[in-house]
């Protein structure tokens, strides 16, 4: 009898631990860790900055991770979970999650934070802080916002769910609009967030259709450049922004664009819109924005106003970061971001 009571109490304690932190976006607060783990945001920022010094691509990976985490079951770090015997097909194995990166960096940050304040800070909050800091660093501080925190790490991670929830690069504009509308993002926000494709890379398999698309859909010189790049290995990754391409390749295929080539790669700015107007974007989904009157209008608007985009992008990332877990979901604070602490599923 006594044992049963002890077990019951232990079970209740676990349930309380699982439900302790707020899971609903509305309950998140800026400075959530001020009294729980002082300085945590500085720790995250320090690690992100250090990583970006040697590899700016990690910043692009973090920004994409925020999107891919938050669009599937809300921002619950479910995208960070590795396959396990209990869950052999987690989100990160979904085809739509091809190329996700920066998992090691997040694990490194989590370890540093755990060392400072064990069991206090969720991986989902760390991911949002890190993505915010990456966006800020890659935009030279032009993109900045406060992150309300207090998220829980989720217990569920399904490749099938990620595949169903995330947009695919082969989508039509209507599919993109419908996909974003399901999360309460409108056409303008779709266009704003697509601007993240000013940084990072994509694998050739993510834009195969574009390699043979007609000239009214893609600049033929750019298409030749992409074909050249894609023949250099088995499904290589190619930079999303021709500005980040090596000078010789641009000079060979697109001599008129050499002035765009930059020494510093992955600058997060409104160049995506200029590229889209010039038909030099690699993903079909990005070009699709030009086929829709309202979306096209926003492409022009953000091409013309870099500062407006910086502010609106920050606002939209913040909105993404507030997507919460489905009502009634349980969560906790993982010890390692890749391993579920409470393997209930
Ligand atoms: C609108 C629908 C979107 C589609 C269809 C889409 C699709 C893709 C694809 C196919 C890749 C390349 C994956 C690969 O082959 O490795 C990619 C990369 C990327 N996406 Fe998106 N994306 C979308 C929206 C977004 C949003 C909303 C964000 C962030 C706010 C984002 C940020 C990024 C970044 C930063 C990269 C480069 C990642 C890296 O270099 O590691 N994307 N996206």
Coordinates of C-alpha atoms and ligand atoms in Angstrom, one line a residue:
X1 CA 0.0 0.0 0.0
X2 CA 2.8 2.4 1.0
X3 CA 4.7 1.6 -2.1
X4 CA 1.6 2.3 -4.2
X5 CA 1.3 5.7 -2.6
X6 CA 5.0 6.5 -3.2
X7 CA 4.7 5.4 -6.8
X8 CA 1.5 7.5 -7.2
X9 CA 3.3 10.5 -5.8
X10 CA 6.3 9.9 -8.1
X11 CA 4.0 9.7 -11.1
X12 CA 2.2 13.0 -10.1
X13 CA 5.6 14.6 -9.6
X14 CA 6.6 13.6 -13.2
X15 CA 3.4 14.9 -14.6
X16 CA 3.9 18.2 -12.8
X17 CA 7.5 18.4 -14.1
X18 CA 6.1 17.8 -17.6
X19 CA 3.5 20.5 -17.3
X20 CA 5.4 23.0 -15.2
X21 CA 6.4 25.5 -17.9
X22 CA 3.9 27.3 -20.1
X23 CA 3.3 25.6 -23.4
X24 CA 0.9 28.1 -24.9
X25 CA 2.4 31.0 -27.0
X26 CA 0.3 33.5 -25.1
X27 CA 2.1 32.7 -21.8
X28 CA 5.6 33.2 -23.1
X29 CA 7.4 36.2 -21.5
X30 CA 10.5 38.2 -22.4
X31 CA 13.1 37.7 -19.6
X32 CA 11.5 34.4 -18.6
X33 CA 14.9 33.1 -17.3
X34 CA 16.0 36.3 -15.6
X35 CA 15.4 34.7 -12.2
X36 CA 15.8 31.1 -13.2
X37 CA 19.0 31.2 -15.2
X38 CA 20.5 34.6 -15.3
X39 CA 22.6 35.5 -18.4
X40 CA 21.3 32.5 -20.5
X41 CA 20.7 34.7 -23.5
X42 CA 24.3 36.0 -23.4
X43 CA 25.6 32.4 -23.3
X44 CA 23.5 31.5 -26.4
X45 CA 24.6 34.7 -28.2
X46 CA 28.3 34.1 -27.4
X47 CA 28.2 30.5 -28.8
X48 CA 26.3 31.6 -31.9
X49 CA 28.7 34.5 -32.6
X50 CA 31.7 32.3 -32.2
X51 CA 30.3 29.6 -34.5
X52 CA 29.4 32.2 -37.2
X53 CA 33.0 33.5 -37.2
X54 CA 34.2 30.3 -38.8
X55 CA 31.0 29.2 -40.5
X56 CA 28.3 31.7 -41.4
X57 CA 26.2 28.9 -43.0
X58 CA 25.5 27.7 -39.5
X59 CA 23.4 30.9 -39.1
X60 CA 21.3 30.1 -42.1
X61 CA 20.8 26.6 -40.7
X62 CA 19.5 28.1 -37.4
X63 CA 17.1 30.4 -39.1
X64 CA 15.7 27.5 -41.1
X65 CA 15.5 25.3 -38.0
X66 CA 13.3 27.9 -36.3
X67 CA 10.8 27.6 -39.2
X68 CA 11.0 23.9 -39.5
X69 CA 10.5 23.4 -35.7
X70 CA 7.8 25.9 -35.2
X71 CA 5.7 24.9 -38.2
X72 CA 5.4 21.3 -36.9
X73 CA 3.6 20.9 -33.5
X74 CA 4.7 24.5 -32.6
X75 CA 8.1 25.5 -31.3
X76 CA 8.9 22.5 -29.2
X77 CA 12.3 21.4 -30.4
X78 CA 10.7 18.3 -31.9
X79 CA 12.9 18.7 -35.0
X80 CA 16.0 18.2 -32.9
X81 CA 15.1 14.7 -31.7
X82 CA 17.2 11.8 -33.1
X83 CA 15.8 8.5 -34.1
X84 CA 15.5 6.1 -31.2
X85 CA 14.1 2.6 -30.7
X86 CA 10.9 4.2 -29.3
X87 CA 10.7 6.6 -32.2
X88 CA 12.5 5.3 -35.4
X89 CA 11.1 8.1 -37.7
X90 CA 11.5 11.5 -36.1
X91 CA 10.9 14.8 -37.9
X92 CA 14.5 15.3 -38.9
X93 CA 14.3 12.2 -41.2
X94 CA 11.5 13.7 -43.3
X95 CA 12.5 14.3 -46.9
X96 CA 11.3 17.9 -46.6
X97 CA 13.9 18.4 -43.9
X98 CA 16.8 17.7 -46.3
X99 CA 19.9 19.6 -45.4
X100 CA 18.9 20.7 -41.9
X101 CA 22.1 21.5 -39.9
X102 CA 23.5 23.2 -36.8
X103 CA 22.3 20.4 -34.5
X104 CA 25.8 20.1 -33.1
X105 CA 25.9 23.8 -32.4
X106 CA 22.6 23.7 -30.5
X107 CA 23.8 20.7 -28.5
X108 CA 27.0 22.6 -27.6
X109 CA 24.9 25.5 -26.4
X110 CA 22.6 23.3 -24.5
X111 CA 25.5 21.6 -22.7
X112 CA 26.9 25.1 -21.7
X113 CA 23.5 26.1 -20.5
X114 CA 23.0 22.9 -18.6
X115 CA 26.3 23.4 -16.9
X116 CA 25.2 26.8 -15.7
X117 CA 21.6 25.9 -14.8
X118 CA 20.8 22.2 -14.9
X119 CA 17.3 21.3 -16.0
X120 CA 16.0 24.8 -16.4
X121 CA 16.2 26.0 -20.0
X122 CA 14.3 24.2 -22.7
X123 CA 15.9 23.3 -26.1
X124 CA 13.0 25.0 -27.8
X125 CA 13.8 28.4 -26.1
X126 CA 17.5 27.9 -26.9
X127 CA 16.7 27.2 -30.6
X128 CA 14.6 30.4 -30.8
X129 CA 17.3 32.5 -29.0
X130 CA 20.0 31.1 -31.3
X131 CA 18.0 31.7 -34.5
X132 CA 17.2 35.2 -33.4
X133 CA 20.9 35.8 -32.7
X134 CA 21.9 34.3 -36.0
X135 CA 19.4 36.5 -37.9
X136 CA 20.8 39.5 -36.1
X137 CA 24.4 38.7 -36.7
X138 CA 23.9 37.8 -40.4
X139 CA 22.0 41.1 -40.9
X140 CA 24.6 43.2 -39.2
X141 CA 22.1 43.9 -36.4
X142 CA 19.3 45.1 -38.7
X143 CA 17.1 42.3 -37.7
X144 CA 16.5 42.2 -34.0
X145 CA 13.7 41.4 -31.6
X146 CA 13.1 40.3 -28.0
X147 CA 12.3 36.6 -27.6
X148 CA 9.5 35.8 -25.2
X149 CA 10.4 32.5 -23.6
X150 CA 9.1 29.7 -21.4
X151 CA 8.5 27.0 -24.0
X152 CA 8.6 23.3 -23.3
X153 CA 10.4 20.6 -25.2
X154 CA 7.9 18.3 -26.8
X155 CA 7.7 14.5 -26.5
X156 CA 6.4 13.8 -30.0
X157 CA 8.4 13.9 -33.2
X158 CA 7.1 12.4 -36.4
X159 CA 8.6 12.4 -39.9
X160 CA 5.2 11.9 -41.5
X161 CA 3.8 14.9 -39.6
X162 CA 6.7 17.1 -40.7
X163 CA 6.2 16.0 -44.3
X164 CA 2.5 16.9 -44.1
X165 CA 3.0 20.3 -42.4
X166 CA 6.0 21.8 -44.1
X167 CA 5.8 23.4 -47.5
X168 CA 7.7 21.8 -50.4
X169 CA 9.8 23.6 -53.0
X170 CA 7.7 22.1 -55.7
X171 CA 4.5 23.7 -54.4
X172 CA 2.4 26.1 -56.5
X173 CA 1.7 29.5 -55.1
X174 CA -1.8 28.4 -54.0
X175 CA -0.4 25.5 -52.2
X176 CA 2.1 27.8 -50.4
X177 CA -0.7 30.2 -49.5
X178 CA -2.9 27.4 -48.2
X179 CA 0.0 25.9 -46.2
X180 CA 0.8 29.2 -44.5
X181 CA -2.8 30.0 -43.9
X182 CA -3.2 26.9 -41.9
X183 CA -0.8 28.5 -39.4
X184 CA -2.5 31.9 -39.7
X185 CA 0.2 33.4 -41.9
X186 CA -1.1 35.5 -44.8
X187 CA 0.3 36.1 -48.3
X188 CA 2.4 39.1 -47.2
X189 CA 3.9 37.1 -44.4
X190 CA 4.6 34.2 -46.8
X191 CA 6.5 36.7 -49.0
X192 CA 8.3 38.3 -46.0
X193 CA 9.5 34.9 -44.6
X194 CA 10.6 33.6 -48.0
X195 CA 13.1 36.4 -48.0
X196 CA 15.2 34.1 -45.7
X197 CA 16.3 32.5 -48.9
X198 CA 18.8 35.4 -49.3
X199 CA 21.1 33.1 -47.3
X200 CA 22.1 29.5 -47.1
X201 CA 22.1 26.7 -49.6
X202 CA 19.8 24.2 -51.3
X203 CA 20.5 20.7 -52.7
X204 CA 20.1 20.2 -56.4
X205 CA 17.3 17.7 -55.7
X206 CA 15.4 20.6 -54.2
X207 CA 15.2 22.4 -57.5
X208 CA 15.4 19.8 -60.3
X209 CA 12.4 21.2 -62.1
X210 CA 14.1 24.5 -62.4
X211 CA 17.1 23.1 -64.3
X212 CA 14.9 22.7 -67.4
X213 CA 12.4 25.5 -66.7
X214 CA 11.6 27.9 -69.6
X215 CA 13.3 31.4 -69.8
X216 CA 10.2 33.2 -68.6
X217 CA 10.5 31.4 -65.3
X218 CA 14.3 31.4 -64.8
X219 CA 17.1 33.5 -66.2
X220 CA 18.7 31.0 -68.7
X221 CA 22.3 32.1 -67.7
X222 CA 21.4 31.3 -64.1
X223 CA 19.8 28.0 -65.1
X224 CA 23.1 27.1 -66.9
X225 CA 25.0 28.0 -63.8
X226 CA 22.8 25.8 -61.6
X227 CA 23.2 23.0 -64.2
X228 CA 26.9 23.4 -64.1
X229 CA 27.0 23.3 -60.3
X230 CA 24.6 20.3 -60.1
X231 CA 26.9 18.2 -62.3
X232 CA 29.7 18.6 -59.9
X233 CA 28.8 15.7 -57.6
X234 CA 26.0 13.6 -56.3
X235 CA 23.3 16.1 -55.3
X236 CA 25.6 18.9 -54.2
X237 CA 24.4 21.9 -52.3
X238 CA 24.4 25.2 -54.2
X239 CA 24.2 28.7 -52.6
X240 CA 20.7 30.2 -52.7
X241 CA 22.0 33.7 -53.5
X242 CA 24.2 34.1 -56.6
X243 CA 25.9 36.9 -54.7
X244 CA 27.5 34.1 -52.5
X245 CA 28.7 32.1 -55.6
X246 CA 32.4 32.1 -56.4
X247 CA 33.4 34.9 -58.6
X248 CA 34.9 32.8 -61.4
X249 CA 31.6 30.8 -61.8
X250 CA 29.5 34.0 -62.0
X251 CA 32.0 35.6 -64.4
X252 CA 31.7 32.5 -66.6
X253 CA 27.9 32.1 -66.6
X254 CA 26.5 35.4 -65.7
X255 CA 29.1 38.1 -66.4
X256 CA 26.5 40.8 -66.0
X257 CA 26.1 39.8 -62.3
X258 CA 29.7 39.8 -61.1
X259 CA 29.2 43.2 -59.4
X260 CA 26.8 41.4 -57.0
X261 CA 29.4 38.9 -55.8
X262 CA 30.3 39.5 -52.1
X263 CA 33.3 38.6 -50.1
X264 CA 31.2 38.0 -47.0
X265 CA 28.6 35.3 -47.6
X266 CA 25.1 34.8 -46.1
X267 CA 24.1 38.4 -45.5
X268 CA 20.5 38.3 -44.5
X269 CA 18.9 41.2 -46.4
X270 CA 16.3 41.9 -49.1
X271 CA 18.4 40.7 -52.0
X272 CA 16.0 37.7 -52.3
X273 CA 13.4 40.1 -53.8
X274 CA 15.9 41.6 -56.3
X275 CA 16.9 38.0 -57.3
X276 CA 13.2 37.0 -57.7
X277 CA 12.6 40.0 -60.0
X278 CA 15.6 39.0 -62.0
X279 CA 14.4 35.4 -62.1
X280 CA 17.5 34.1 -60.4
X281 CA 16.1 32.1 -57.5
X282 CA 16.6 28.4 -57.4
X283 CA 13.4 27.0 -55.8
X284 CA 10.2 26.7 -57.8
X285 CA 8.3 27.9 -54.6
X286 CA 10.2 31.2 -54.6
X287 CA 9.5 31.8 -58.3
X288 CA 5.9 30.9 -57.8
X289 CA 5.5 34.1 -55.7
X290 CA 5.9 36.0 -58.9
X291 CA 2.8 34.4 -60.4
X292 CA 0.4 35.8 -57.8
X293 CA -0.7 39.4 -58.1
X294 CA -0.6 40.2 -54.4
X295 CA 2.6 38.2 -53.7
X296 CA 4.3 39.9 -56.6
X297 CA 3.3 43.3 -55.3
X298 CA 5.0 42.5 -52.0
X299 CA 8.1 41.2 -53.8
X300 CA 8.4 44.7 -55.5
X301 CA 7.6 46.4 -52.2
X302 CA 10.4 44.6 -50.3
X303 CA 12.9 44.9 -53.2
X304 CA 12.4 48.7 -52.9
X305 CA 12.6 49.0 -49.2
X306 CA 15.3 47.1 -47.3
X307 CA 14.5 48.6 -44.0
X308 CA 10.9 47.8 -44.2
X309 CA 11.8 44.1 -44.8
X310 CA 14.2 44.0 -41.9
X311 CA 11.5 45.1 -39.5
X312 CA 8.7 43.0 -41.1
X313 CA 11.0 39.9 -41.2
X314 CA 11.8 40.3 -37.5
X315 CA 8.1 40.6 -36.7
X316 CA 7.3 37.5 -38.8
X317 CA 10.0 35.4 -37.2
X318 CA 8.7 36.5 -33.8
X319 CA 5.2 35.4 -34.8
X320 CA 6.6 32.0 -36.0
X321 CA 8.4 31.6 -32.7
X322 CA 5.1 31.9 -30.9
X323 CA 3.4 29.0 -32.6
X324 CA 2.6 26.7 -29.7
X325 CA 2.2 23.0 -29.2
X326 CA -1.2 21.5 -29.8
X327 CA -3.6 22.1 -26.9
X328 CA -3.1 19.5 -24.1
X329 CA 0.4 18.5 -25.2
X330 CA 2.9 17.5 -22.5
X331 CA 6.4 18.7 -22.5
X332 CA 9.5 19.0 -20.3
X333 CA 13.1 20.2 -20.3
X334 CA 15.4 17.8 -22.1
X335 CA 18.9 17.2 -20.8
X336 CA 20.2 16.8 -24.4
X337 CA 18.3 18.3 -27.3
X338 CA 18.6 15.2 -29.5
X339 CA 17.2 12.8 -26.8
X340 CA 13.7 12.8 -25.3
X341 CA 13.9 13.0 -21.5
X342 CA 10.5 11.4 -21.1
X343 CA 10.2 8.8 -23.8
X344 CA 6.4 8.4 -23.6
X345 CA 6.2 8.0 -27.4
Ligands
LIG1 C1 7.7 29.3 -48.3 C2 8.0 28.0 -48.2 C3 9.4 27.5 -48.2 C4 9.9 26.5 -48.9 C5 9.1 25.7 -50.0 C6 11.3 26.3 -48.5 C7 12.1 25.4 -49.1 C8 13.5 25.3 -48.8 C9 14.4 24.3 -49.4 C10 14.0 23.2 -50.4 C11 15.6 24.6 -49.0 C12 16.9 23.9 -49.3 C13 17.0 22.5 -48.6 C14 18.1 21.7 -49.1 O1 18.0 21.2 -50.3 O2 19.1 21.6 -48.4 C15 15.5 25.7 -48.1 C16 16.6 26.3 -47.5 C17 16.5 27.3 -46.6 N1 15.3 27.9 -46.1 FE1 13.4 27.6 -46.9 N2 11.6 27.2 -47.6 C18 10.5 27.9 -47.3 C19 10.4 28.9 -46.4 C20 11.4 29.3 -45.5 C21 11.2 30.1 -44.3 C22 9.8 30.6 -43.9 C23 12.4 30.2 -43.8 C24 12.8 31.0 -42.5 C25 12.2 32.0 -42.0 C26 13.3 29.5 -44.6 C27 14.7 29.5 -44.4 C28 15.6 28.8 -45.2 C29 17.0 28.9 -45.0 C30 17.8 29.9 -44.1 C31 17.6 28.0 -45.9 C32 19.0 27.7 -46.1 C33 19.4 26.7 -45.0 C34 20.9 26.3 -45.0 O3 21.7 26.8 -45.7 O4 21.2 25.5 -44.1 N3 12.7 28.9 -45.6 N4 14.2 26.1 -48.0

